[in-house]
Amino acid sequence: MRPVDPQQFRFRLDLASGVPVYRQLIDQMLIAISSDVLRSGDQLPTVREVAVELSINLNTVVRAYKELEIRGVLKTQQGRGTFITEGTTVKPDEVLRQRRLLQMVSELVARAGGEGFSVSEIRRTLQECFPEEEQKRN
Amino acid sequence: MRPVDPQQFRFRLDLASGVPVYRQLIDQMLIAISSDVLRSGDQLPTVREVAVELSINLNTVVRAYKELEIRGVLKTQQGRGTFITEGTTVKPDEVLRQRRLLQMVSELVARAGGEGFSVSEIRRTLQECFPEEEQKRN
DNA sequence: ACTAGTGTACTAGTTAACTAATACAATGTC
DNA sequence: GACATTGTATTAGTTAACTAGTACACTAGT
């Protein structure tokens, strides 16, 4: 249950990216876990610490933590803190996994682009033909 | 410049689909043009006619017409009406084209799904790694 | 028990996408 | 030139996603 060493793990934001903050946090945690920077039982920085350090709202951090709790990656305990679930493995390797996905998506974009399709057309097709139930929300 | 025969071409909506109305209109026009139901010079039903028939707002129809005007498919003239641009061909065959895109996207979804990726992950990757300038708006 | 530190809950503000209400302007016919 | 018919423009309402403000509740150490 040791707290995480801030030297080892630290959130960073790219505000210009357009990627929602809470999702940046999620991604960084998953990557850190898969690359063993964060390990089972580790305590994550408290929601307030993160909020202050990144100058964002507490609830944004909560949202990120909560979503990973739903996925079973984290376990939060009121009054104590948030911890990496024991025995969590975040797939074989989340980094490689994401890279693989990026690879496949890139191929599609390239192939489709070669045939005159725009990215927004791809996005539209995805939305229209593969609607996914709305994200669970808390 | 003959007006379109309502027996030949008629908008229909699927309100339950979740697909924005203006985009349904656009898609139906493209399909109709590519399948030669609508031909160069044809006058489309007026924005008011469509709005009344579908019980939607006039501006929603305007938006659809306007977007296709931007793409060069339609030509509108205030006080006269909206017409299919002379010499328009909407690509070799927009229907086949869309089908082709759907094919490619479906393959990706299937392949990625087989490796444990969800549609929303695909969507996320697309958004994050292939951001596209926001749609032009009028 | 108190208290500092933790997560929780509730409410609200912001933005973008989409749709609507309503008034304005151009065209063509009489 | 009046008028019916057409597209145009401006403003606003609705919803969902995202973020923030603020008060509440649990935990642990003293």
Tab-separated table of C-alpha atoms (C1' of nucleotides) in Angstrom:
chain	number	residue	atom	x	y	z
A	1	MET	CA	0.000	0.000	0.000
A	2	ARG	CA	2.928	2.357	-0.380
A	3	PRO	CA	2.157	5.713	-1.870
A	4	VAL	CA	3.532	6.328	-5.294
A	5	ASP	CA	6.845	8.141	-5.611
A	6	PRO	CA	6.186	11.454	-7.340
A	7	GLN	CA	9.543	11.068	-8.995
A	8	GLN	CA	8.339	7.865	-10.536
A	9	PHE	CA	4.866	8.819	-11.578
A	10	ARG	CA	3.406	12.165	-12.312
A	11	PHE	CA	0.452	13.346	-14.310
A	12	ARG	CA	1.059	15.837	-17.048
A	13	LEU	CA	-1.475	17.555	-19.206
A	14	ASP	CA	-1.566	18.726	-22.763
A	15	LEU	CA	-4.265	21.335	-22.677
A	16	ALA	CA	-3.828	22.166	-26.338
A	17	SER	CA	-4.502	18.622	-27.460
A	18	GLY	CA	-8.239	18.830	-27.212
A	19	VAL	CA	-8.296	15.474	-25.473
A	20	PRO	CA	-10.491	15.666	-22.381
A	21	VAL	CA	-8.466	16.007	-19.232
A	22	TYR	CA	-10.036	13.066	-17.473
A	23	ARG	CA	-9.127	10.838	-20.374
A	24	GLN	CA	-5.554	12.031	-20.413
A	25	LEU	CA	-5.368	11.001	-16.785
A	26	ILE	CA	-6.849	7.591	-17.540
A	27	ASP	CA	-4.454	6.965	-20.388
A	28	GLN	CA	-1.463	7.940	-18.318
A	29	MET	CA	-2.468	5.642	-15.510
A	30	LEU	CA	-2.996	2.722	-17.842
A	31	ILE	CA	0.330	3.276	-19.500
A	32	ALA	CA	2.049	3.600	-16.138
A	33	ILE	CA	0.467	0.421	-14.887
A	34	SER	CA	1.247	-1.566	-17.977
A	35	SER	CA	4.837	-0.418	-17.931
A	36	ASP	CA	5.081	-1.323	-14.263
A	37	VAL	CA	5.688	2.208	-13.066
A	38	LEU	CA	2.529	1.754	-11.044
A	39	ARG	CA	2.119	-1.619	-9.384
A	40	SER	CA	-0.539	-3.570	-7.574
A	41	GLY	CA	-1.341	-2.031	-4.240
A	42	ASP	CA	0.270	1.290	-4.965
A	43	GLN	CA	-1.561	4.316	-3.677
A	44	LEU	CA	-2.212	6.942	-6.265
A	45	PRO	CA	-1.833	10.603	-5.432
A	46	THR	CA	-4.963	11.899	-3.781
A	47	VAL	CA	-7.574	13.597	-5.878
A	48	ARG	CA	-6.736	16.881	-4.248
A	49	GLU	CA	-3.019	16.576	-4.815
A	50	VAL	CA	-3.550	15.917	-8.479
A	51	ALA	CA	-6.119	18.665	-8.789
A	52	VAL	CA	-3.831	21.225	-7.201
A	53	GLU	CA	-0.759	20.165	-9.105
A	54	LEU	CA	-2.521	20.313	-12.453
A	55	SER	CA	-4.693	23.276	-11.552
A	56	ILE	CA	-7.837	21.402	-12.416
A	57	ASN	CA	-10.929	20.544	-10.482
A	58	LEU	CA	-11.027	17.773	-7.974
A	59	ASN	CA	-13.992	16.189	-9.686
A	60	THR	CA	-12.137	15.790	-12.930
A	61	VAL	CA	-9.620	13.627	-11.140
A	62	VAL	CA	-12.447	11.795	-9.440
A	63	ARG	CA	-13.975	11.038	-12.761
A	64	ALA	CA	-10.784	9.519	-14.071
A	65	TYR	CA	-10.248	7.458	-10.942
A	66	LYS	CA	-13.856	6.347	-10.931
A	67	GLU	CA	-13.819	5.177	-14.486
A	68	LEU	CA	-10.801	3.016	-13.826
A	69	GLU	CA	-12.463	1.761	-10.682
A	70	ILE	CA	-15.393	0.636	-12.805
A	71	ARG	CA	-12.975	-1.115	-15.103
A	72	GLY	CA	-11.550	-2.839	-12.042
A	73	VAL	CA	-8.150	-1.277	-12.359
A	74	LEU	CA	-8.394	0.908	-9.285
A	75	LYS	CA	-9.989	0.555	-5.906
A	76	THR	CA	-10.975	3.609	-3.931
A	77	GLN	CA	-11.761	3.776	-0.259
A	78	GLN	CA	-13.335	6.822	1.220
A	79	GLY	CA	-11.134	8.332	3.848
A	80	ARG	CA	-8.118	6.279	2.829
A	81	GLY	CA	-7.212	6.798	-0.761
A	82	THR	CA	-7.134	5.258	-4.179
A	83	PHE	CA	-5.108	2.186	-4.952
A	84	ILE	CA	-4.140	-0.022	-7.813
A	85	THR	CA	-6.241	-3.158	-7.547
A	86	GLU	CA	-4.324	-6.196	-6.362
A	87	GLY	CA	-3.637	-8.567	-9.175
A	88	THR	CA	-4.387	-6.042	-11.858
A	89	THR	CA	-2.580	-6.581	-15.082
A	90	VAL	CA	-4.133	-4.116	-17.510
A	91	LYS	CA	-3.949	-6.635	-20.296
A	92	PRO	CA	-0.621	-8.049	-21.465
A	93	ASP	CA	0.696	-4.638	-22.280
A	94	GLU	CA	-1.540	-1.666	-22.619
A	95	VAL	CA	1.080	0.345	-24.406
A	96	LEU	CA	1.637	-2.273	-27.047
A	97	ARG	CA	-2.082	-2.781	-27.213
A	98	GLN	CA	-2.733	0.869	-27.908
A	99	ARG	CA	0.061	0.891	-30.409
A	100	ARG	CA	-1.501	-2.045	-32.154
A	101	LEU	CA	-4.826	-0.288	-32.308
A	102	LEU	CA	-3.197	2.844	-33.634
A	103	GLN	CA	-1.526	0.717	-36.247
A	104	MET	CA	-4.814	-0.731	-37.424
A	105	VAL	CA	-6.594	2.598	-37.389
A	106	SER	CA	-3.733	4.232	-39.247
A	107	GLU	CA	-3.905	1.584	-41.906
A	108	LEU	CA	-7.577	2.233	-42.375
A	109	VAL	CA	-7.077	5.963	-42.588
A	110	ALA	CA	-4.325	5.485	-45.125
A	111	ARG	CA	-6.218	2.986	-47.247
A	112	ALA	CA	-9.439	4.922	-47.132
A	113	GLY	CA	-7.600	8.162	-47.726
A	114	GLY	CA	-6.052	6.656	-50.803
A	115	GLU	CA	-9.519	6.061	-52.110
A	116	GLY	CA	-10.645	9.576	-51.464
A	117	PHE	CA	-12.297	9.193	-48.087
A	118	SER	CA	-11.778	11.793	-45.418
A	119	VAL	CA	-11.244	11.074	-41.772
A	120	SER	CA	-14.562	12.655	-40.968
A	121	GLU	CA	-16.277	10.267	-43.345
A	122	ILE	CA	-14.689	7.388	-41.517
A	123	ARG	CA	-15.789	8.864	-38.267
A	124	ARG	CA	-19.293	9.310	-39.567
A	125	THR	CA	-19.530	5.747	-40.778
A	126	LEU	CA	-18.304	4.528	-37.446
A	127	GLN	CA	-20.871	6.573	-35.615
A	128	GLU	CA	-23.735	5.668	-37.851
A	129	CYS	CA	-23.091	1.997	-38.361
A	130	PHE	CA	-21.494	1.112	-35.057
A	131	PRO	CA	-23.254	3.129	-32.431
A	132	GLU	CA	-22.079	2.192	-29.024
A	133	GLU	CA	-24.188	2.464	-25.934
A	134	GLU	CA	-23.417	5.734	-24.241
A	135	GLN	CA	-20.540	5.734	-21.835
A	136	LYS	CA	-21.463	4.890	-18.299
A	137	ARG	CA	-21.305	7.978	-16.285
A	138	ASN	CA	-20.283	7.475	-12.569
B	1	MET	CA	-34.865	22.811	-64.633
B	2	ARG	CA	-37.906	20.640	-64.114
B	3	PRO	CA	-38.996	20.171	-60.570
B	4	VAL	CA	-38.512	16.760	-59.127
B	5	ASP	CA	-41.399	14.322	-59.244
B	6	PRO	CA	-42.459	13.595	-55.687
B	7	GLN	CA	-43.226	10.077	-56.789
B	8	GLN	CA	-39.643	9.682	-57.801
B	9	PHE	CA	-37.884	11.320	-54.933
B	10	ARG	CA	-39.035	11.889	-51.428
B	11	PHE	CA	-37.222	12.469	-48.165
B	12	ARG	CA	-37.925	10.116	-45.353
B	13	LEU	CA	-36.659	10.329	-41.805
B	14	ASP	CA	-35.682	7.809	-39.221
B	15	LEU	CA	-36.001	9.783	-36.028
B	16	ALA	CA	-35.042	6.836	-33.895
B	17	SER	CA	-31.714	6.366	-35.615
B	18	GLY	CA	-29.931	9.099	-33.759
B	19	VAL	CA	-28.467	10.319	-37.019
B	20	PRO	CA	-28.882	14.068	-37.289
B	21	VAL	CA	-31.756	15.021	-39.551
B	22	TYR	CA	-29.732	17.312	-41.782
B	23	ARG	CA	-27.301	14.488	-42.440
B	24	GLN	CA	-30.056	12.063	-43.308
B	25	LEU	CA	-31.227	14.568	-45.888
B	26	ILE	CA	-27.734	14.935	-47.301
B	27	ASP	CA	-27.236	11.201	-47.552
B	28	GLN	CA	-30.541	10.684	-49.290
B	29	MET	CA	-29.789	13.355	-51.831
B	30	LEU	CA	-26.375	11.934	-52.578
B	31	ILE	CA	-27.783	8.479	-53.013
B	32	ALA	CA	-30.567	9.765	-55.222
B	33	ILE	CA	-28.147	11.688	-57.379
B	34	SER	CA	-25.708	8.843	-57.719
B	35	SER	CA	-28.475	6.450	-58.657
B	36	ASP	CA	-29.778	8.939	-61.190
B	37	VAL	CA	-33.110	9.499	-59.480
B	38	LEU	CA	-32.044	13.113	-59.253
B	39	ARG	CA	-30.336	14.505	-62.305
B	40	SER	CA	-28.433	17.602	-63.296
B	41	GLY	CA	-30.676	20.612	-63.394
B	42	ASP	CA	-33.465	19.070	-61.380
B	43	GLN	CA	-35.129	21.354	-58.908
B	44	LEU	CA	-35.308	19.989	-55.419
B	45	PRO	CA	-38.411	20.453	-53.314
B	46	THR	CA	-38.362	23.830	-51.642
B	47	VAL	CA	-37.064	24.126	-48.143
B	48	ARG	CA	-40.556	24.846	-46.932
B	49	GLU	CA	-42.115	21.888	-48.645
B	50	VAL	CA	-39.602	19.547	-47.123
B	51	ALA	CA	-39.905	21.164	-43.730
B	52	VAL	CA	-43.664	20.839	-43.719
B	53	GLU	CA	-43.721	17.326	-45.062
B	54	LEU	CA	-41.236	16.069	-42.502
B	55	SER	CA	-42.468	18.287	-39.708
B	56	ILE	CA	-39.061	19.754	-39.154
B	57	ASN	CA	-37.714	23.234	-39.215
B	58	LEU	CA	-36.970	25.075	-42.382
B	59	ASN	CA	-33.435	25.784	-41.280
B	60	THR	CA	-32.629	22.135	-40.935
B	61	VAL	CA	-33.407	21.670	-44.597
B	62	VAL	CA	-31.442	24.786	-45.393
B	63	ARG	CA	-28.468	23.374	-43.606
B	64	ALA	CA	-28.560	20.199	-45.647
B	65	TYR	CA	-28.959	22.056	-48.922
B	66	LYS	CA	-26.255	24.495	-47.986
B	67	GLU	CA	-23.744	21.832	-47.160
B	68	LEU	CA	-24.245	20.208	-50.516
B	69	GLU	CA	-23.995	23.591	-52.144
B	70	ILE	CA	-20.615	24.012	-50.514
B	71	ARG	CA	-19.623	20.644	-51.883
B	72	GLY	CA	-20.722	21.854	-55.292
B	73	VAL	CA	-23.507	19.359	-55.661
B	74	LEU	CA	-26.343	21.829	-55.401
B	75	LYS	CA	-26.865	25.390	-56.496
B	76	THR	CA	-29.364	27.589	-54.713
B	77	GLN	CA	-30.850	30.817	-55.950
B	78	GLN	CA	-32.790	33.051	-53.685
B	79	GLY	CA	-36.323	33.462	-54.926
B	80	ARG	CA	-36.044	30.626	-57.414
B	81	GLY	CA	-35.157	27.392	-55.742
B	82	THR	CA	-32.464	24.799	-55.260
B	83	PHE	CA	-31.119	22.779	-58.148
B	84	ILE	CA	-28.745	19.970	-58.845
B	85	THR	CA	-25.605	21.512	-60.253
B	86	GLU	CA	-25.169	20.995	-63.975
B	87	GLY	CA	-22.564	18.403	-64.696
B	88	THR	CA	-22.551	17.039	-61.189
B	89	THR	CA	-21.599	13.433	-60.913
B	90	VAL	CA	-21.239	12.824	-57.175
B	91	LYS	CA	-18.195	10.693	-57.741
B	92	PRO	CA	-18.446	7.531	-59.836
B	93	ASP	CA	-21.053	6.122	-57.545
B	94	GLU	CA	-21.635	7.498	-54.129
B	95	VAL	CA	-23.581	4.483	-53.013
B	96	LEU	CA	-20.865	2.063	-53.929
B	97	ARG	CA	-18.385	4.446	-52.477
B	98	GLN	CA	-20.163	4.502	-49.150
B	99	ARG	CA	-20.520	0.777	-49.263
B	100	ARG	CA	-16.811	0.463	-49.842
B	101	LEU	CA	-16.087	2.660	-46.867
B	102	LEU	CA	-18.477	0.695	-44.718
B	103	GLN	CA	-16.705	-2.449	-45.820
B	104	MET	CA	-13.334	-1.130	-44.745
B	105	VAL	CA	-14.612	0.218	-41.473
B	106	SER	CA	-16.417	-3.027	-40.748
B	107	GLU	CA	-13.236	-4.943	-41.332
B	108	LEU	CA	-11.421	-2.771	-38.889
B	109	VAL	CA	-14.125	-3.137	-36.280
B	110	ALA	CA	-14.116	-6.892	-36.736
B	111	ARG	CA	-10.347	-7.246	-36.644
B	112	ALA	CA	-9.947	-4.911	-33.726
B	113	GLY	CA	-12.872	-6.494	-31.951
B	114	GLY	CA	-11.223	-9.850	-32.312
B	115	GLU	CA	-8.258	-8.461	-30.466
B	116	GLY	CA	-10.333	-7.103	-27.661
B	117	PHE	CA	-10.793	-3.521	-28.754
B	118	SER	CA	-14.126	-1.855	-28.380
B	119	VAL	CA	-15.686	0.445	-30.916
B	120	SER	CA	-15.306	3.339	-28.533
B	121	GLU	CA	-11.587	2.679	-28.331
B	122	ILE	CA	-11.399	2.846	-32.083
B	123	ARG	CA	-13.352	6.036	-32.021
B	124	ARG	CA	-11.095	7.469	-29.380
B	125	THR	CA	-7.962	6.626	-31.292
B	126	LEU	CA	-9.416	8.189	-34.374
B	127	GLN	CA	-10.263	11.348	-32.518
B	128	GLU	CA	-6.975	11.611	-30.737
B	129	CYS	CA	-4.609	10.678	-33.496
B	130	PHE	CA	-6.482	11.988	-36.490
B	131	PRO	CA	-8.155	15.178	-35.428
B	132	GLU	CA	-9.814	16.870	-38.328
B	133	GLU	CA	-10.454	20.570	-38.623
B	134	GLU	CA	-13.966	21.316	-37.484
B	135	GLN	CA	-16.694	21.143	-40.065
B	136	LYS	CA	-17.366	24.335	-41.910
B	137	ARG	CA	-20.596	25.714	-40.681
B	138	ASN	CA	-22.597	27.673	-43.312
C	1	DA	C1'	-13.908	13.001	20.682
C	2	DC	C1'	-11.218	15.675	17.742
C	3	DT	C1'	-9.124	16.576	13.567
C	4	DA	C1'	-6.544	16.303	9.364
C	5	DG	C1'	-6.853	13.983	5.258
C	6	DT	C1'	-9.317	11.227	2.250
C	7	DG	C1'	-13.185	10.163	-1.244
C	8	DT	C1'	-18.415	11.447	-2.286
C	9	DA	C1'	-22.410	14.015	-3.828
C	10	DC	C1'	-24.844	17.656	-5.555
C	11	DT	C1'	-25.266	21.564	-8.295
C	12	DA	C1'	-24.009	24.498	-11.858
C	13	DG	C1'	-21.281	26.679	-15.600
C	14	DT	C1'	-19.266	26.102	-20.477
C	15	DT	C1'	-19.059	24.651	-24.993
C	16	DA	C1'	-20.367	22.484	-29.326
C	17	DA	C1'	-23.755	20.206	-32.086
C	18	DC	C1'	-28.302	20.271	-33.549
C	19	DT	C1'	-32.830	22.144	-34.203
C	20	DA	C1'	-36.323	25.733	-34.115
C	21	DA	C1'	-38.796	30.493	-34.372
C	22	DT	C1'	-39.220	34.423	-36.769
C	23	DA	C1'	-38.197	38.202	-39.541
C	24	DC	C1'	-35.699	39.670	-43.902
C	25	DA	C1'	-34.535	39.762	-49.034
C	26	DA	C1'	-34.583	38.255	-53.784
C	27	DT	C1'	-37.265	36.357	-57.907
C	28	DG	C1'	-40.857	36.015	-61.095
C	29	DT	C1'	-45.537	36.581	-62.583
C	30	DC	C1'	-49.563	39.148	-63.001
D	1	DG	C1'	-45.570	47.557	-58.414
D	2	DA	C1'	-48.045	44.134	-55.766
D	3	DC	C1'	-47.705	39.680	-54.207
D	4	DA	C1'	-46.914	34.899	-53.704
D	5	DT	C1'	-42.946	31.967	-53.609
D	6	DT	C1'	-38.413	31.215	-52.983
D	7	DG	C1'	-33.931	31.262	-50.230
D	8	DT	C1'	-31.337	34.086	-46.224
D	9	DA	C1'	-30.152	35.686	-41.700
D	10	DT	C1'	-30.398	36.283	-36.887
D	11	DT	C1'	-31.459	34.683	-32.586
D	12	DA	C1'	-32.501	31.294	-29.334
D	13	DG	C1'	-33.688	26.730	-27.231
D	14	DT	C1'	-32.080	21.768	-26.270
D	15	DT	C1'	-29.044	18.285	-25.248
D	16	DA	C1'	-24.751	15.932	-24.131
D	17	DA	C1'	-19.993	16.145	-22.857
D	18	DC	C1'	-16.819	18.161	-19.921
D	19	DT	C1'	-15.275	20.831	-16.054
D	20	DA	C1'	-15.781	23.409	-11.749
D	21	DG	C1'	-17.527	25.027	-6.940
D	22	DT	C1'	-18.833	23.663	-2.620
D	23	DA	C1'	-20.574	21.084	1.028
D	24	DC	C1'	-20.836	16.323	2.982
D	25	DA	C1'	-19.090	11.728	4.901
D	26	DC	C1'	-15.780	8.258	5.989
D	27	DT	C1'	-11.008	6.814	8.021
D	28	DA	C1'	-7.238	6.894	10.887
D	29	DG	C1'	-4.259	8.669	14.280
D	30	DT	C1'	-4.053	11.172	18.400
